[in-house]
Amino acid sequence: MRDTSRAVPFLPSARAVFGLSLEGMLWSRRSLVLGGLLAIPVLIAIVYRLVLAARLPAEITGLHLYGYLVALFWVRNALPLAALFYATALIADEVEGRTLTYLLTRPVRRSAILAGKFAAYVVTTLCLSLPAAVVTFFVLATSRGVGLAGSVPDLFRDLGVLVLTLLVYGALFALMGVLMKRPLIPGLLFLFVWELIANLPGYMPRFTITAWLRSLVTHRPAGRGVSEMFGQVLPAGLSLVVLAVLTVAFLWLAIRIFSRREYVLDQ
Amino acid sequence: MKRSRLVVIAAASVVGLGLALALGALVLDPARAAVGPLPAEGLVLPADTRFVVGIDVQRFVQSPFYKKFASQGGRPKAFSELEQKTGFNPERDVDQVLIAGRPDKGQQAGLVIVRGRFDRYKLSQAIETGGRRVTQKKHEGNPLYIFNEGQAGASAIAFLGHDANLLAMGSQPAVEAAVTSHFQGAAPLKQNTALVGLLERVKPGSTFWMVGDQSLLSQMPSAVPAPGGSGGAQLQLPALKALMVTGELEPVLSLDVTGDAADAAGASQLADIVRGFVALASLQASQKPELKGLQNAVSVTTDQSSVRLSARVPYELLEALQPKKAAEASPVPGR
């Protein structure tokens, strides 16, 4: 028989929190809205194949459109937004719903709670985004003027970048979620103001996440005007290392802060 | 079963099926490459090759570029003559052409490998009765036709293998070496790790592509006139260590040129020079409206020590950039 005075080991408790959180995250209004947002490229791809292919300028092939959707839609906008809405709510939702007490009074370590919830966030967002990316790829890569086999390496690379995007932004926003009471506005400012630094010349883009992610996408859209002059491509190997370090650091900090913080729930 | 598990399984199935299909397309693609865009038969190219060019002839012939070129009378007359004599039509019967060489050795090291469908009997007869000084001998048990044997610059042509779908032509030593490698199953090109490294960086599936090391650029000028500069001011061009080109002809003429400079500073300098020229050309758009679309057609980026120039030129713009016909450009004398 288990000693009830001691906390449940990390893995079993994280798995239990993961199962519970996944059920709540996948079947929620948030998932319905964000699932719709993340699937917009599928609609764009179908419209392109049915209507636009014959009307758009000839230089926009299916693969170019796919490249734009990966770099500008998913990596730059939709996935960071999904991460913001899910990851900041990992703990904030429990605080707002005044259910955090029930979690914290169970014999589970706080680190296991956040780890389980973060894993549920990752699985939820992957379930919403990866199928959309794969379907979009096949709809566009089988259009006129695109070689499917030649484009396959792009698909594998892009799926990897999408996973990294969700991990690194998820870890950052989980940290903001445990640090701040209302992290949405700072998160939006970070995404749509601070991240614009990625387009500046010099060393500054290295202080953004999007510059590192953008460097991993091979079919990045050609810049125009000023952004083309300044748009930097950072080394791919270094980008991977930086993103991995950032993810681990943000997540470790989030777990550390959540483990030590005292939550006073409003009555 | 929990609802969430159903969603996860459904999503994993879509992604798994997609990845399996993608892998299947990659493995079963008939134009599957051995190294980058280079097909397996290209590995018989000599180890000291300094540049390789590949052309997907069928895609090239089907492109609007070639169709227009042919409709304007650009189709070589030799094609018709060849078809009359041998029934061989390069536009129809050739699938792929690989060209390899060494700029420092000229034609002595040139080798061309052609994949297609050849009537071996008719082609052999045409070679033998072609009127040039040709001798036939066996090399590795394979017939080899040598032109001007024993003289400097002797060239040769040979079928690679017993099925009539691969043809090697070029200098006699290069063709003999390719035949030997083909029959012994050797892959000399793999010893050229620098070139193989460049080939691996080229995306397969292009209509045409080219990779080459610095020797390819040895004939290029090391300086260009400075834009707007007077008194013979010149810009020093940073040396390039390697060059990779891929291109498509459909639906627009698209060209991706990647040059490896010695360092990031050199790449940045080269990119600035190219951007400067594009900007200068665009500035002239007020006087020459045909240049208006040029800036949007060309983009230059740098990635560490590499410079990448991407050009997507619609045929309309290409046509506008061509010099006007003399009749349109110059007034008729006497009027």
XYZ file of C-alpha atoms in Angstrom, chain A residues 39-222:
184
model
C -7.076 25.310 -40.260
C -7.548 28.508 -42.312
C -4.601 27.559 -44.592
C -6.463 24.369 -45.588
C -9.330 26.553 -46.838
C -6.879 28.911 -48.570
C -5.201 25.920 -50.243
C -8.524 24.525 -51.469
C -9.634 27.937 -52.743
C -6.259 28.300 -54.462
C -6.633 24.950 -56.215
C -10.253 25.506 -57.219
C -10.354 29.204 -58.039
C -7.193 31.234 -57.537
C -4.572 29.140 -59.354
C -5.791 30.372 -62.709
C -6.194 34.008 -61.608
C -3.171 34.744 -59.412
C 0.104 35.936 -60.954
C 1.907 32.973 -62.432
C 4.881 33.370 -60.074
C 2.736 32.302 -57.106
C 2.860 28.514 -57.402
C 1.308 26.137 -54.910
C 4.639 25.640 -53.171
C 5.271 29.383 -52.901
C 1.859 29.806 -51.302
C 2.637 26.919 -48.939
C 5.926 28.647 -48.029
C 4.072 31.894 -47.256
C 1.537 30.024 -45.131
C 4.232 28.248 -43.098
C 6.486 31.273 -42.586
C 3.981 34.083 -42.279
C 0.801 32.424 -41.063
C 1.761 29.547 -38.788
C 5.281 30.331 -37.532
C 4.911 34.110 -37.275
C 1.264 34.533 -36.234
C -1.135 31.644 -35.658
C 1.003 29.255 -33.600
C 2.405 31.950 -31.272
C -1.189 33.136 -30.760
C -2.346 29.590 -30.001
C 0.569 29.228 -27.580
C -0.372 32.538 -25.944
C -4.001 31.563 -25.403
C -3.294 28.043 -24.170
C -0.047 28.362 -22.248
C -0.880 31.523 -20.301
C -4.069 29.781 -19.195
C -2.391 26.646 -17.880
C -2.468 27.917 -14.302
C -4.489 31.117 -14.805
C -7.620 29.106 -15.677
C -7.317 27.142 -12.436
C -6.877 30.381 -10.485
C -9.803 32.042 -12.224
C -12.034 29.003 -11.786
C -10.865 28.723 -8.162
C -10.004 25.075 -8.746
C -6.290 25.477 -8.100
C -6.848 24.636 -4.431
C -8.094 21.169 -5.376
C -4.931 20.541 -7.382
C -2.524 21.953 -4.836
C -4.023 20.050 -1.954
C -3.488 16.694 -3.705
C -0.311 14.780 -2.827
C 1.356 15.697 -6.111
C 4.368 17.853 -6.681
C 3.714 21.255 -8.226
C 6.353 20.557 -10.864
C 4.335 17.498 -11.955
C 1.189 19.637 -12.236
C 2.822 22.189 -14.555
C 4.690 19.514 -16.526
C 1.470 17.533 -17.074
C -0.431 20.619 -18.117
C 2.334 21.738 -20.460
C 2.406 18.275 -22.084
C -1.378 18.488 -22.556
C -0.949 21.920 -24.176
C 1.691 20.542 -26.550
C -0.450 17.546 -27.567
C -3.564 19.706 -28.000
C -1.875 22.291 -30.198
C -0.053 19.607 -32.202
C -3.400 17.847 -32.813
C -4.845 21.117 -34.113
C -1.936 22.322 -36.213
C -0.003 19.373 -37.709
C -2.929 17.746 -39.591
C -3.768 21.163 -41.057
C -0.155 21.627 -42.177
C 0.017 18.155 -43.749
C -3.304 18.564 -45.597
C -2.318 22.058 -46.798
C 0.996 20.684 -48.067
C -0.657 17.930 -50.092
C -3.326 20.214 -51.539
C -0.682 22.741 -52.664
C 2.257 20.449 -53.512
C 0.148 18.477 -55.974
C -0.789 21.596 -57.942
C 0.590 22.508 -61.353
C 4.267 23.375 -61.531
C 5.238 21.727 -58.216
C 7.241 18.509 -57.882
C 5.796 16.564 -54.934
C 8.865 14.407 -54.276
C 11.198 17.394 -54.406
C 9.052 19.237 -51.853
C 8.882 16.401 -49.298
C 12.039 17.466 -47.385
C 10.373 20.864 -46.898
C 7.365 19.180 -45.275
C 9.502 17.303 -42.749
C 11.503 20.402 -41.924
C 8.373 22.536 -41.616
C 6.655 20.098 -39.269
C 9.767 20.203 -37.079
C 9.710 24.009 -37.070
C 5.999 24.046 -36.160
C 6.687 21.733 -33.195
C 9.584 23.960 -32.086
C 7.402 27.062 -32.415
C 4.761 25.565 -30.133
C 7.384 24.396 -27.619
C 9.356 27.616 -27.293
C 6.418 30.035 -27.310
C 4.457 27.651 -25.065
C 7.277 27.592 -22.524
C 7.587 31.404 -22.621
C 3.870 31.994 -22.177
C 3.636 29.344 -19.457
C 6.293 31.352 -17.632
C 4.330 34.578 -18.183
C 1.202 32.761 -16.995
C 2.727 31.849 -13.638
C 4.450 35.231 -13.262
C 1.590 37.583 -14.091
C -2.019 37.847 -13.157
C -3.067 39.094 -16.615
C -0.476 37.878 -19.101
C -2.542 38.252 -22.295
C -1.786 41.903 -23.025
C 1.979 41.620 -22.325
C 1.961 38.450 -24.445
C 0.280 40.206 -27.360
C 2.693 43.132 -27.040
C 5.600 40.703 -27.061
C 4.311 38.969 -30.200
C 3.323 41.967 -32.256
C 5.671 44.711 -31.011
C 8.836 43.193 -29.564
C 9.083 40.449 -32.188
C 9.163 43.097 -34.942
C 12.769 43.680 -33.862
C 13.521 40.556 -35.931
C 13.379 42.821 -39.001
C 16.007 45.274 -37.733
C 19.625 45.201 -38.868
C 22.556 44.263 -36.700
C 22.526 42.111 -33.589
C 19.034 42.984 -32.367
C 17.088 40.176 -34.123
C 18.931 37.696 -31.898
C 16.837 38.992 -28.988
C 13.637 37.732 -30.589
C 12.309 34.206 -30.897
C 10.871 34.633 -34.362
C 14.275 35.417 -35.950
C 15.633 32.049 -34.786
C 12.512 30.207 -35.934
C 12.410 32.048 -39.264
C 15.989 30.967 -39.927
C 14.939 27.312 -39.817
C 12.294 27.717 -42.531
C 14.054 27.186 -45.852
C 11.410 28.490 -48.233
C 11.083 31.822 -46.509
C 9.278 34.423 -48.577
C 11.549 36.907 -50.269
